Structures are given as structure tokens and as C-alpha cells.
Amino acid sequence: MTKLRRKTAAVLCTAVLGAGAGCSSAHATVPAEFCKVSVKKDSLAPLVPNGNSIKQKYTAAEAQPGASCTLRVDGHQVLFVDIVRWDRAPDPVDWNKVGSPYKHAAQRPVSFPGYASIGSDHAIIQAKCNTRTAYMSFAVYFSGDRVEDTPLGYKKLLRFINDFVPRETAKFDCTKN
């Protein structure tokens, strides 16, 4: 393509954008709630790719307190979280090894009482409850074109986890917010 054609195409695309049609992908509205708790837009938005429709599914656990939650954009799963409240003391865990099967996963400091192994697309979390005989476990799976498969890619998921987990622990009467 000649320089003149490229410039013409760029000018036309700019004009079309100004008119409200799009030369880029559509942006789905980032939900204010995920898994029946409010979440900050700036913690969830970096995980949500461009798309036209967002659908969520919430399934309450039957055997004990907990839930599984899925967020899909244009039919593709972007975020899946499995949550369980345990009314017993947690088993000992070597948090430096929990994430070893996953690329770029490591034990990371979190903003709530507990432990986490977080990578760019996966996290295992143990949040402490207000009593020594209870805790909550979270498994988080993140997929799609927003995953940054780099040593620092975990930061997106960490921001979401630091916002989301304390709200879920409060919802299940594990902690008070």
C-alpha cells in the first residue's frame, strides 16, 4: 500500500470514528458487580476484553457455603472463580510451591489476611476468617487476550483479587467490612 493510500485510509477511519461508527472493537460495559458483590471498575476493567456482550453466571454451592462464578464476553469465558468457606482450620500449605505448575505464579502479598499464589492467568487464595477455625479458599482462572503472560502480568489479577476477596469474605460472614 502506498503512503498516500495509507494516509487516506487513516483519514477516513478518523472521520468514521468521529461520526460514531467504529474502526476498532466495541467495548462492553464493565459490570459494577461480579459474583454478587460490588467490584471497583478499575479492578475488573483490565480483565475484560473488547466485545459486545457480557454475561455472568452465579452458581451457589450446595454442600457448604460457597459459589462458582463465570464472566463471559461474547460467549468466551474470561473469568472463573470457585469459592468455598471451610469451617475448620486450614491444612498447612507451602505457598511457595502452590503456584509451581503455573507460569509466572508465586506467593504474593495481598491486602487482606491470608495467603495467595498468583500468576498472570491463575490464582489460588486462602483468606483467613475472623475465627481460627474457619477460612475461605478461592481458585481464580483468567483467560483471553487481556492475559499478560509476563513476569509482571500477575499485577492485573492481583488488583482484582485485592478488591474482590474481602467483599466475598464479608458476604459469607467470614470477615466484617
mmCIF file with all atom_site columns, N, CA and C in Angstrom, residues 75-144:
data_model
loop_
_atom_site.group_PDB
_atom_site.id
_atom_site.type_symbol
_atom_site.label_atom_id
_atom_site.label_alt_id
_atom_site.label_comp_id
_atom_site.label_asym_id
_atom_site.label_entity_id
_atom_site.label_seq_id
_atom_site.pdbx_PDB_ins_code
_atom_site.Cartn_x
_atom_site.Cartn_y
_atom_site.Cartn_z
_atom_site.occupancy
_atom_site.B_iso_or_equiv
_atom_site.pdbx_formal_charge
_atom_site.auth_seq_id
_atom_site.auth_comp_id
_atom_site.auth_asym_id
_atom_site.auth_atom_id
_atom_site.pdbx_PDB_model_num
ATOM 1   N N  . GLY A 1 75  ? -19.549 -14.678 24.568 1.00 0.00 ? 75  GLY A N  1
ATOM 2   C CA . GLY A 1 75  ? -19.582 -16.136 24.634 1.00 0.00 ? 75  GLY A CA 1
ATOM 3   C C  . GLY A 1 75  ? -18.280 -16.794 25.062 1.00 0.00 ? 75  GLY A C  1
ATOM 4   N N  . HIS A 1 76  ? -17.207 -16.034 25.241 1.00 0.00 ? 76  HIS A N  1
ATOM 5   C CA . HIS A 1 76  ? -15.908 -16.594 25.636 1.00 0.00 ? 76  HIS A CA 1
ATOM 6   C C  . HIS A 1 76  ? -15.669 -16.355 27.123 1.00 0.00 ? 76  HIS A C  1
ATOM 7   N N  . GLN A 1 77  ? -15.327 -17.423 27.850 1.00 0.00 ? 77  GLN A N  1
ATOM 8   C CA . GLN A 1 77  ? -15.054 -17.282 29.274 1.00 0.00 ? 77  GLN A CA 1
ATOM 9   C C  . GLN A 1 77  ? -13.801 -16.442 29.477 1.00 0.00 ? 77  GLN A C  1
ATOM 10  N N  . VAL A 1 78  ? -13.922 -15.427 30.322 1.00 0.00 ? 78  VAL A N  1
ATOM 11  C CA . VAL A 1 78  ? -12.814 -14.530 30.644 1.00 0.00 ? 78  VAL A CA 1
ATOM 12  C C  . VAL A 1 78  ? -12.363 -14.749 32.084 1.00 0.00 ? 78  VAL A C  1
ATOM 13  N N  . LEU A 1 79  ? -13.320 -14.951 32.988 1.00 0.00 ? 79  LEU A N  1
ATOM 14  C CA . LEU A 1 79  ? -13.007 -15.070 34.399 1.00 0.00 ? 79  LEU A CA 1
ATOM 15  C C  . LEU A 1 79  ? -13.887 -16.147 35.024 1.00 0.00 ? 79  LEU A C  1
ATOM 16  N N  . PHE A 1 80  ? -13.260 -17.041 35.776 1.00 0.00 ? 80  PHE A N  1
ATOM 17  C CA . PHE A 1 80  ? -13.988 -18.061 36.523 1.00 0.00 ? 80  PHE A CA 1
ATOM 18  C C  . PHE A 1 80  ? -13.412 -18.088 37.931 1.00 0.00 ? 80  PHE A C  1
ATOM 19  N N  . VAL A 1 81  ? -14.290 -18.065 38.937 1.00 0.00 ? 81  VAL A N  1
ATOM 20  C CA . VAL A 1 81  ? -13.853 -18.095 40.332 1.00 0.00 ? 81  VAL A CA 1
ATOM 21  C C  . VAL A 1 81  ? -14.656 -19.170 41.060 1.00 0.00 ? 81  VAL A C  1
ATOM 22  N N  . ASP A 1 82  ? -13.934 -19.998 41.801 1.00 0.00 ? 82  ASP A N  1
ATOM 23  C CA . ASP A 1 82  ? -14.545 -21.021 42.642 1.00 0.00 ? 82  ASP A CA 1
ATOM 24  C C  . ASP A 1 82  ? -14.251 -20.639 44.091 1.00 0.00 ? 82  ASP A C  1
ATOM 25  N N  . ILE A 1 83  ? -15.303 -20.533 44.911 1.00 0.00 ? 83  ILE A N  1
ATOM 26  C CA . ILE A 1 83  ? -15.184 -20.040 46.282 1.00 0.00 ? 83  ILE A CA 1
ATOM 27  C C  . ILE A 1 83  ? -15.780 -21.074 47.242 1.00 0.00 ? 83  ILE A C  1
ATOM 28  N N  . VAL A 1 84  ? -15.053 -21.365 48.331 1.00 0.00 ? 84  VAL A N  1
ATOM 29  C CA . VAL A 1 84  ? -15.570 -22.271 49.350 1.00 0.00 ? 84  VAL A CA 1
ATOM 30  C C  . VAL A 1 84  ? -15.202 -21.727 50.725 1.00 0.00 ? 84  VAL A C  1
ATOM 31  N N  . ARG A 1 85  ? -16.186 -21.732 51.620 1.00 0.00 ? 85  ARG A N  1
ATOM 32  C CA . ARG A 1 85  ? -15.925 -21.396 53.030 1.00 0.00 ? 85  ARG A CA 1
ATOM 33  C C  . ARG A 1 85  ? -15.787 -22.707 53.796 1.00 0.00 ? 85  ARG A C  1
ATOM 34  N N  . TRP A 1 86  ? -14.688 -22.811 54.529 1.00 0.00 ? 86  TRP A N  1
ATOM 35  C CA . TRP A 1 86  ? -14.403 -24.004 55.313 1.00 0.00 ? 86  TRP A CA 1
ATOM 36  C C  . TRP A 1 86  ? -14.526 -23.651 56.795 1.00 0.00 ? 86  TRP A C  1
ATOM 37  N N  . ASP A 1 87  ? -15.292 -24.428 57.546 1.00 0.00 ? 87  ASP A N  1
ATOM 38  C CA . ASP A 1 87  ? -15.440 -24.204 58.977 1.00 0.00 ? 87  ASP A CA 1
ATOM 39  C C  . ASP A 1 87  ? -14.535 -25.164 59.744 1.00 0.00 ? 87  ASP A C  1
ATOM 40  N N  . ARG A 1 88  ? -13.266 -25.016 59.468 1.00 0.00 ? 88  ARG A N  1
ATOM 41  C CA . ARG A 1 88  ? -12.214 -25.775 60.143 1.00 0.00 ? 88  ARG A CA 1
ATOM 42  C C  . ARG A 1 88  ? -10.907 -25.022 59.918 1.00 0.00 ? 88  ARG A C  1
ATOM 43  N N  . ALA A 1 89  ? -9.903  -25.377 60.674 1.00 0.00 ? 89  ALA A N  1
ATOM 44  C CA . ALA A 1 89  ? -8.595  -24.750 60.478 1.00 0.00 ? 89  ALA A CA 1
ATOM 45  C C  . ALA A 1 89  ? -8.000  -25.234 59.148 1.00 0.00 ? 89  ALA A C  1
ATOM 46  N N  . PRO A 1 90  ? -7.288  -24.371 58.438 1.00 0.00 ? 90  PRO A N  1
ATOM 47  C CA . PRO A 1 90  ? -6.709  -24.799 57.162 1.00 0.00 ? 90  PRO A CA 1
ATOM 48  C C  . PRO A 1 90  ? -5.559  -25.782 57.347 1.00 0.00 ? 90  PRO A C  1
ATOM 49  N N  . ASP A 1 91  ? -5.391  -26.642 56.363 1.00 0.00 ? 91  ASP A N  1
ATOM 50  C CA . ASP A 1 91  ? -4.241  -27.548 56.356 1.00 0.00 ? 91  ASP A CA 1
ATOM 51  C C  . ASP A 1 91  ? -2.988  -26.732 56.068 1.00 0.00 ? 91  ASP A C  1
ATOM 52  N N  . PRO A 1 92  ? -1.836  -27.171 56.566 1.00 0.00 ? 92  PRO A N  1
ATOM 53  C CA . PRO A 1 92  ? -0.591  -26.451 56.247 1.00 0.00 ? 92  PRO A CA 1
ATOM 54  C C  . PRO A 1 92  ? -0.320  -26.487 54.739 1.00 0.00 ? 92  PRO A C  1
ATOM 55  N N  . VAL A 1 93  ? 0.135   -25.371 54.200 1.00 0.00 ? 93  VAL A N  1
ATOM 56  C CA . VAL A 1 93  ? 0.388   -25.253 52.760 1.00 0.00 ? 93  VAL A CA 1
ATOM 57  C C  . VAL A 1 93  ? 1.738   -24.565 52.552 1.00 0.00 ? 93  VAL A C  1
ATOM 58  N N  . ASP A 1 94  ? 2.519   -25.060 51.618 1.00 0.00 ? 94  ASP A N  1
ATOM 59  C CA . ASP A 1 94  ? 3.750   -24.382 51.230 1.00 0.00 ? 94  ASP A CA 1
ATOM 60  C C  . ASP A 1 94  ? 3.388   -23.445 50.077 1.00 0.00 ? 94  ASP A C  1
ATOM 61  N N  . TRP A 1 95  ? 3.140   -22.179 50.409 1.00 0.00 ? 95  TRP A N  1
ATOM 62  C CA . TRP A 1 95  ? 2.656   -21.216 49.417 1.00 0.00 ? 95  TRP A CA 1
ATOM 63  C C  . TRP A 1 95  ? 3.685   -20.905 48.345 1.00 0.00 ? 95  TRP A C  1
ATOM 64  N N  . ASN A 1 96  ? 4.944   -21.214 48.569 1.00 0.00 ? 96  ASN A N  1
ATOM 65  C CA . ASN A 1 96  ? 5.956   -21.019 47.532 1.00 0.00 ? 96  ASN A CA 1
ATOM 66  C C  . ASN A 1 96  ? 5.861   -22.088 46.452 1.00 0.00 ? 96  ASN A C  1
ATOM 67  N N  . LYS A 1 97  ? 5.198   -23.216 46.765 1.00 0.00 ? 97  LYS A N  1
ATOM 68  C CA . LYS A 1 97  ? 5.080   -24.308 45.785 1.00 0.00 ? 97  LYS A CA 1
ATOM 69  C C  . LYS A 1 97  ? 3.697   -24.408 45.148 1.00 0.00 ? 97  LYS A C  1
ATOM 70  N N  . VAL A 1 98  ? 2.693   -23.782 45.745 1.00 0.00 ? 98  VAL A N  1
ATOM 71  C CA . VAL A 1 98  ? 1.320   -23.899 45.247 1.00 0.00 ? 98  VAL A CA 1
ATOM 72  C C  . VAL A 1 98  ? 1.217   -23.521 43.772 1.00 0.00 ? 98  VAL A C  1
ATOM 73  N N  . GLY A 1 99  ? 1.860   -22.445 43.387 1.00 0.00 ? 99  GLY A N  1
ATOM 74  C CA . GLY A 1 99  ? 1.761   -21.969 42.006 1.00 0.00 ? 99  GLY A CA 1
ATOM 75  C C  . GLY A 1 99  ? 2.766   -22.573 41.056 1.00 0.00 ? 99  GLY A C  1
ATOM 76  N N  . SER A 1 100 ? 3.594   -23.498 41.518 1.00 0.00 ? 100 SER A N  1
ATOM 77  C CA . SER A 1 100 ? 4.666   -24.020 40.662 1.00 0.00 ? 100 SER A CA 1
ATOM 78  C C  . SER A 1 100 ? 4.207   -24.621 39.332 1.00 0.00 ? 100 SER A C  1
ATOM 79  N N  . PRO A 1 101 ? 3.007   -25.211 39.229 1.00 0.00 ? 101 PRO A N  1
ATOM 80  C CA . PRO A 1 101 ? 2.597   -25.716 37.911 1.00 0.00 ? 101 PRO A CA 1
ATOM 81  C C  . PRO A 1 101 ? 2.226   -24.609 36.912 1.00 0.00 ? 101 PRO A C  1
ATOM 82  N N  . TYR A 1 102 ? 2.092   -23.367 37.395 1.00 0.00 ? 102 TYR A N  1
ATOM 83  C CA . TYR A 1 102 ? 1.621   -22.288 36.544 1.00 0.00 ? 102 TYR A CA 1
ATOM 84  C C  . TYR A 1 102 ? 2.740   -21.306 36.239 1.00 0.00 ? 102 TYR A C  1
ATOM 85  N N  . LYS A 1 103 ? 2.777   -20.852 35.012 1.00 0.00 ? 103 LYS A N  1
ATOM 86  C CA . LYS A 1 103 ? 3.807   -19.918 34.568 1.00 0.00 ? 103 LYS A CA 1
ATOM 87  C C  . LYS A 1 103 ? 3.668   -18.577 35.289 1.00 0.00 ? 103 LYS A C  1
ATOM 88  N N  . HIS A 1 104 ? 4.774   -18.065 35.788 1.00 0.00 ? 104 HIS A N  1
ATOM 89  C CA . HIS A 1 104 ? 4.858   -16.759 36.454 1.00 0.00 ? 104 HIS A CA 1
ATOM 90  C C  . HIS A 1 104 ? 4.102   -16.681 37.780 1.00 0.00 ? 104 HIS A C  1
ATOM 91  N N  . ALA A 1 105 ? 3.644   -17.810 38.331 1.00 0.00 ? 105 ALA A N  1
ATOM 92  C CA . ALA A 1 105 ? 2.926   -17.779 39.605 1.00 0.00 ? 105 ALA A CA 1
ATOM 93  C C  . ALA A 1 105 ? 3.921   -17.851 40.760 1.00 0.00 ? 105 ALA A C  1
ATOM 94  N N  . ALA A 1 106 ? 3.603   -17.113 41.818 1.00 0.00 ? 106 ALA A N  1
ATOM 95  C CA . ALA A 1 106 ? 4.425   -17.103 43.020 1.00 0.00 ? 106 ALA A CA 1
ATOM 96  C C  . ALA A 1 106 ? 3.573   -16.607 44.177 1.00 0.00 ? 106 ALA A C  1
ATOM 97  N N  . GLN A 1 107 ? 4.071   -16.828 45.399 1.00 0.00 ? 107 GLN A N  1
ATOM 98  C CA . GLN A 1 107 ? 3.371   -16.286 46.552 1.00 0.00 ? 107 GLN A CA 1
ATOM 99  C C  . GLN A 1 107 ? 3.467   -14.768 46.468 1.00 0.00 ? 107 GLN A C  1
ATOM 100 N N  . ARG A 1 108 ? 2.331   -14.097 46.637 1.00 0.00 ? 108 ARG A N  1
ATOM 101 C CA . ARG A 1 108 ? 2.280   -12.632 46.546 1.00 0.00 ? 108 ARG A CA 1
ATOM 102 C C  . ARG A 1 108 ? 1.630   -12.071 47.810 1.00 0.00 ? 108 ARG A C  1
ATOM 103 N N  . PRO A 1 109 ? 2.092   -10.923 48.270 1.00 0.00 ? 109 PRO A N  1
ATOM 104 C CA . PRO A 1 109 ? 1.397   -10.278 49.396 1.00 0.00 ? 109 PRO A CA 1
ATOM 105 C C  . PRO A 1 109 ? 0.038   -9.757  48.931 1.00 0.00 ? 109 PRO A C  1
ATOM 106 N N  . VAL A 1 110 ? -0.961  -9.891  49.795 1.00 0.00 ? 110 VAL A N  1
ATOM 107 C CA . VAL A 1 110 ? -2.320  -9.434  49.482 1.00 0.00 ? 110 VAL A CA 1
ATOM 108 C C  . VAL A 1 110 ? -2.785  -8.439  50.542 1.00 0.00 ? 110 VAL A C  1
ATOM 109 N N  . SER A 1 111 ? -3.855  -7.720  50.234 1.00 0.00 ? 111 SER A N  1
ATOM 110 C CA . SER A 1 111 ? -4.340  -6.637  51.101 1.00 0.00 ? 111 SER A CA 1
ATOM 111 C C  . SER A 1 111 ? -5.237  -7.125  52.236 1.00 0.00 ? 111 SER A C  1
ATOM 112 N N  . PHE A 1 112 ? -5.467  -8.416  52.332 1.00 0.00 ? 112 PHE A N  1
ATOM 113 C CA . PHE A 1 112 ? -6.357  -8.985  53.342 1.00 0.00 ? 112 PHE A CA 1
ATOM 114 C C  . PHE A 1 112 ? -5.595  -10.075 54.102 1.00 0.00 ? 112 PHE A C  1
ATOM 115 N N  . PRO A 1 113 ? -6.073  -10.475 55.271 1.00 0.00 ? 113 PRO A N  1
ATOM 116 C CA . PRO A 1 113 ? -5.395  -11.551 55.999 1.00 0.00 ? 113 PRO A CA 1
ATOM 117 C C  . PRO A 1 113 ? -5.514  -12.868 55.238 1.00 0.00 ? 113 PRO A C  1
ATOM 118 N N  . GLY A 1 114 ? -4.389  -13.422 54.892 1.00 0.00 ? 114 GLY A N  1
ATOM 119 C CA . GLY A 1 114 ? -4.397  -14.679 54.161 1.00 0.00 ? 114 GLY A CA 1
ATOM 120 C C  . GLY A 1 114 ? -3.168  -14.833 53.296 1.00 0.00 ? 114 GLY A C  1
ATOM 121 N N  . TYR A 1 115 ? -3.233  -15.789 52.395 1.00 0.00 ? 115 TYR A N  1
ATOM 122 C CA . TYR A 1 115 ? -2.113  -16.137 51.529 1.00 0.00 ? 115 TYR A CA 1
ATOM 123 C C  . TYR A 1 115 ? -2.605  -16.285 50.106 1.00 0.00 ? 115 TYR A C  1
ATOM 124 N N  . ALA A 1 116 ? -1.690  -16.072 49.153 1.00 0.00 ? 116 ALA A N  1
ATOM 125 C CA . ALA A 1 116 ? -2.074  -16.214 47.749 1.00 0.00 ? 116 ALA A CA 1
ATOM 126 C C  . ALA A 1 116 ? -0.869  -16.568 46.900 1.00 0.00 ? 116 ALA A C  1
ATOM 127 N N  . SER A 1 117 ? -1.124  -17.436 45.940 1.00 0.00 ? 117 SER A N  1
ATOM 128 C CA . SER A 1 117 ? -0.164  -17.714 44.875 1.00 0.00 ? 117 SER A CA 1
ATOM 129 C C  . SER A 1 117 ? -0.835  -17.217 43.606 1.00 0.00 ? 117 SER A C  1
ATOM 130 N N  . ILE A 1 118 ? -0.242  -16.197 42.993 1.00 0.00 ? 118 ILE A N  1
ATOM 131 C CA . ILE A 1 118 ? -0.894  -15.525 41.860 1.00 0.00 ? 118 ILE A CA 1
ATOM 132 C C  . ILE A 1 118 ? 0.055   -15.477 40.679 1.00 0.00 ? 118 ILE A C  1
ATOM 133 N N  . GLY A 1 119 ? -0.458  -15.855 39.520 1.00 0.00 ? 119 GLY A N  1
ATOM 134 C CA . GLY A 1 119 ? 0.274   -15.743 38.263 1.00 0.00 ? 119 GLY A CA 1
ATOM 135 C C  . GLY A 1 119 ? -0.485  -14.830 37.324 1.00 0.00 ? 119 GLY A C  1
ATOM 136 N N  . SER A 1 120 ? -0.112  -14.835 36.068 1.00 0.00 ? 120 SER A N  1
ATOM 137 C CA . SER A 1 120 ? -0.767  -13.946 35.112 1.00 0.00 ? 120 SER A CA 1
ATOM 138 C C  . SER A 1 120 ? -2.174  -14.414 34.739 1.00 0.00 ? 120 SER A C  1
ATOM 139 N N  . ASP A 1 121 ? -2.453  -15.719 34.884 1.00 0.00 ? 121 ASP A N  1
ATOM 140 C CA . ASP A 1 121 ? -3.773  -16.216 34.483 1.00 0.00 ? 121 ASP A CA 1
ATOM 141 C C  . ASP A 1 121 ? -4.431  -17.146 35.501 1.00 0.00 ? 121 ASP A C  1
ATOM 142 N N  . HIS A 1 122 ? -3.868  -17.253 36.692 1.00 0.00 ? 122 HIS A N  1
ATOM 143 C CA . HIS A 1 122 ? -4.379  -18.211 37.661 1.00 0.00 ? 122 HIS A CA 1
ATOM 144 C C  . HIS A 1 122 ? -3.990  -17.766 39.068 1.00 0.00 ? 122 HIS A C  1
ATOM 145 N N  . ALA A 1 123 ? -4.868  -18.012 40.029 1.00 0.00 ? 123 ALA A N  1
ATOM 146 C CA . ALA A 1 123 ? -4.547  -17.696 41.422 1.00 0.00 ? 123 ALA A CA 1
ATOM 147 C C  . ALA A 1 123 ? -5.222  -18.699 42.350 1.00 0.00 ? 123 ALA A C  1
ATOM 148 N N  . ILE A 1 124 ? -4.510  -19.044 43.412 1.00 0.00 ? 124 ILE A N  1
ATOM 149 C CA . ILE A 1 124 ? -5.046  -19.857 44.497 1.00 0.00 ? 124 ILE A CA 1
ATOM 150 C C  . ILE A 1 124 ? -4.909  -19.000 45.757 1.00 0.00 ? 124 ILE A C  1
ATOM 151 N N  . ILE A 1 125 ? -6.027  -18.842 46.487 1.00 0.00 ? 125 ILE A N  1
ATOM 152 C CA . ILE A 1 125 ? -6.044  -17.917 47.616 1.00 0.00 ? 125 ILE A CA 1
ATOM 153 C C  . ILE A 1 125 ? -6.661  -18.597 48.835 1.00 0.00 ? 125 ILE A C  1
ATOM 154 N N  . GLN A 1 126 ? -6.110  -18.291 49.991 1.00 0.00 ? 126 GLN A N  1
ATOM 155 C CA . GLN A 1 126 ? -6.673  -18.735 51.257 1.00 0.00 ? 126 GLN A CA 1
ATOM 156 C C  . GLN A 1 126 ? -6.841  -17.481 52.109 1.00 0.00 ? 126 GLN A C  1
ATOM 157 N N  . ALA A 1 127 ? -8.084  -17.086 52.334 1.00 0.00 ? 127 ALA A N  1
ATOM 158 C CA . ALA A 1 127 ? -8.384  -15.891 53.131 1.00 0.00 ? 127 ALA A CA 1
ATOM 159 C C  . ALA A 1 127 ? -8.795  -16.311 54.531 1.00 0.00 ? 127 ALA A C  1
ATOM 160 N N  . LYS A 1 128 ? -8.177  -15.696 55.531 1.00 0.00 ? 128 LYS A N  1
ATOM 161 C CA . LYS A 1 128 ? -8.487  -16.019 56.919 1.00 0.00 ? 128 LYS A CA 1
ATOM 162 C C  . LYS A 1 128 ? -9.812  -15.389 57.328 1.00 0.00 ? 128 LYS A C  1
ATOM 163 N N  . CYS A 1 129 ? -10.583 -16.146 58.096 1.00 0.00 ? 129 CYS A N  1
ATOM 164 C CA . CYS A 1 129 ? -11.814 -15.617 58.676 1.00 0.00 ? 129 CYS A CA 1
ATOM 165 C C  . CYS A 1 129 ? -11.495 -15.015 60.038 1.00 0.00 ? 129 CYS A C  1
ATOM 166 N N  . ASN A 1 130 ? -12.503 -14.442 60.675 1.00 0.00 ? 130 ASN A N  1
ATOM 167 C CA . ASN A 1 130 ? -12.304 -13.812 61.977 1.00 0.00 ? 130 ASN A CA 1
ATOM 168 C C  . ASN A 1 130 ? -12.044 -14.823 63.089 1.00 0.00 ? 130 ASN A C  1
ATOM 169 N N  . THR A 1 131 ? -12.302 -16.094 62.848 1.00 0.00 ? 131 THR A N  1
ATOM 170 C CA . THR A 1 131 ? -12.024 -17.129 63.838 1.00 0.00 ? 131 THR A CA 1
ATOM 171 C C  . THR A 1 131 ? -10.890 -18.013 63.323 1.00 0.00 ? 131 THR A C  1
ATOM 172 N N  . ARG A 1 132 ? -10.198 -18.667 64.248 1.00 0.00 ? 132 ARG A N  1
ATOM 173 C CA . ARG A 1 132 ? -9.093  -19.553 63.841 1.00 0.00 ? 132 ARG A CA 1
ATOM 174 C C  . ARG A 1 132 ? -9.598  -20.853 63.241 1.00 0.00 ? 132 ARG A C  1
ATOM 175 N N  . THR A 1 133 ? -10.877 -21.103 63.364 1.00 0.00 ? 133 THR A N  1
ATOM 176 C CA . THR A 1 133 ? -11.413 -22.369 62.879 1.00 0.00 ? 133 THR A CA 1
ATOM 177 C C  . THR A 1 133 ? -12.215 -22.212 61.589 1.00 0.00 ? 133 THR A C  1
ATOM 178 N N  . ALA A 1 134 ? -11.921 -21.176 60.817 1.00 0.00 ? 134 ALA A N  1
ATOM 179 C CA . ALA A 1 134 ? -12.615 -21.004 59.544 1.00 0.00 ? 134 ALA A CA 1
ATOM 180 C C  . ALA A 1 134 ? -11.729 -20.214 58.583 1.00 0.00 ? 134 ALA A C  1
ATOM 181 N N  . TYR A 1 135 ? -11.888 -20.495 57.309 1.00 0.00 ? 135 TYR A N  1
ATOM 182 C CA . TYR A 1 135 ? -11.181 -19.770 56.257 1.00 0.00 ? 135 TYR A CA 1
ATOM 183 C C  . TYR A 1 135 ? -11.949 -19.944 54.953 1.00 0.00 ? 135 TYR A C  1
ATOM 184 N N  . MET A 1 136 ? -11.557 -19.201 53.948 1.00 0.00 ? 136 MET A N  1
ATOM 185 C CA . MET A 1 136 ? -12.173 -19.341 52.621 1.00 0.00 ? 136 MET A CA 1
ATOM 186 C C  . MET A 1 136 ? -11.088 -19.603 51.594 1.00 0.00 ? 136 MET A C  1
ATOM 187 N N  . SER A 1 137 ? -11.401 -20.484 50.654 1.00 0.00 ? 137 SER A N  1
ATOM 188 C CA . SER A 1 137 ? -10.465 -20.754 49.559 1.00 0.00 ? 137 SER A CA 1
ATOM 189 C C  . SER A 1 137 ? -11.068 -20.241 48.257 1.00 0.00 ? 137 SER A C  1
ATOM 190 N N  . PHE A 1 138 ? -10.186 -19.706 47.417 1.00 0.00 ? 138 PHE A N  1
ATOM 191 C CA . PHE A 1 138 ? -10.580 -19.160 46.119 1.00 0.00 ? 138 PHE A CA 1
ATOM 192 C C  . PHE A 1 138 ? -9.648  -19.736 45.059 1.00 0.00 ? 138 PHE A C  1
ATOM 193 N N  . ALA A 1 139 ? -10.216 -20.177 43.962 1.00 0.00 ? 139 ALA A N  1
ATOM 194 C CA . ALA A 1 139 ? -9.436  -20.535 42.771 1.00 0.00 ? 139 ALA A CA 1
ATOM 195 C C  . ALA A 1 139 ? -9.916  -19.592 41.670 1.00 0.00 ? 139 ALA A C  1
ATOM 196 N N  . VAL A 1 140 ? -8.997  -18.857 41.075 1.00 0.00 ? 140 VAL A N  1
ATOM 197 C CA . VAL A 1 140 ? -9.338  -17.852 40.066 1.00 0.00 ? 140 VAL A CA 1
ATOM 198 C C  . VAL A 1 140 ? -8.643  -18.220 38.765 1.00 0.00 ? 140 VAL A C  1
ATOM 199 N N  . TYR A 1 141 ? -9.420  -18.263 37.690 1.00 0.00 ? 141 TYR A N  1
ATOM 200 C CA . TYR A 1 141 ? -8.896  -18.572 36.356 1.00 0.00 ? 141 TYR A CA 1
ATOM 201 C C  . TYR A 1 141 ? -9.243  -17.408 35.436 1.00 0.00 ? 141 TYR A C  1
ATOM 202 N N  . PHE A 1 142 ? -8.245  -16.851 34.808 1.00 0.00 ? 142 PHE A N  1
ATOM 203 C CA . PHE A 1 142 ? -8.379  -15.676 33.929 1.00 0.00 ? 142 PHE A CA 1
ATOM 204 C C  . PHE A 1 142 ? -7.885  -16.083 32.544 1.00 0.00 ? 142 PHE A C  1
ATOM 205 N N  . SER A 1 143 ? -8.685  -15.817 31.509 1.00 0.00 ? 143 SER A N  1
ATOM 206 C CA . SER A 1 143 ? -8.285  -16.199 30.153 1.00 0.00 ? 143 SER A CA 1
ATOM 207 C C  . SER A 1 143 ? -8.706  -15.129 29.156 1.00 0.00 ? 143 SER A C  1
ATOM 208 N N  . GLY A 1 144 ? -8.131  -15.207 27.977 1.00 0.00 ? 144 GLY A N  1
ATOM 209 C CA . GLY A 1 144 ? -8.472  -14.267 26.920 1.00 0.00 ? 144 GLY A CA 1
ATOM 210 C C  . GLY A 1 144 ? -7.297  -13.392 26.537 1.00 0.00 ? 144 GLY A C  1
#
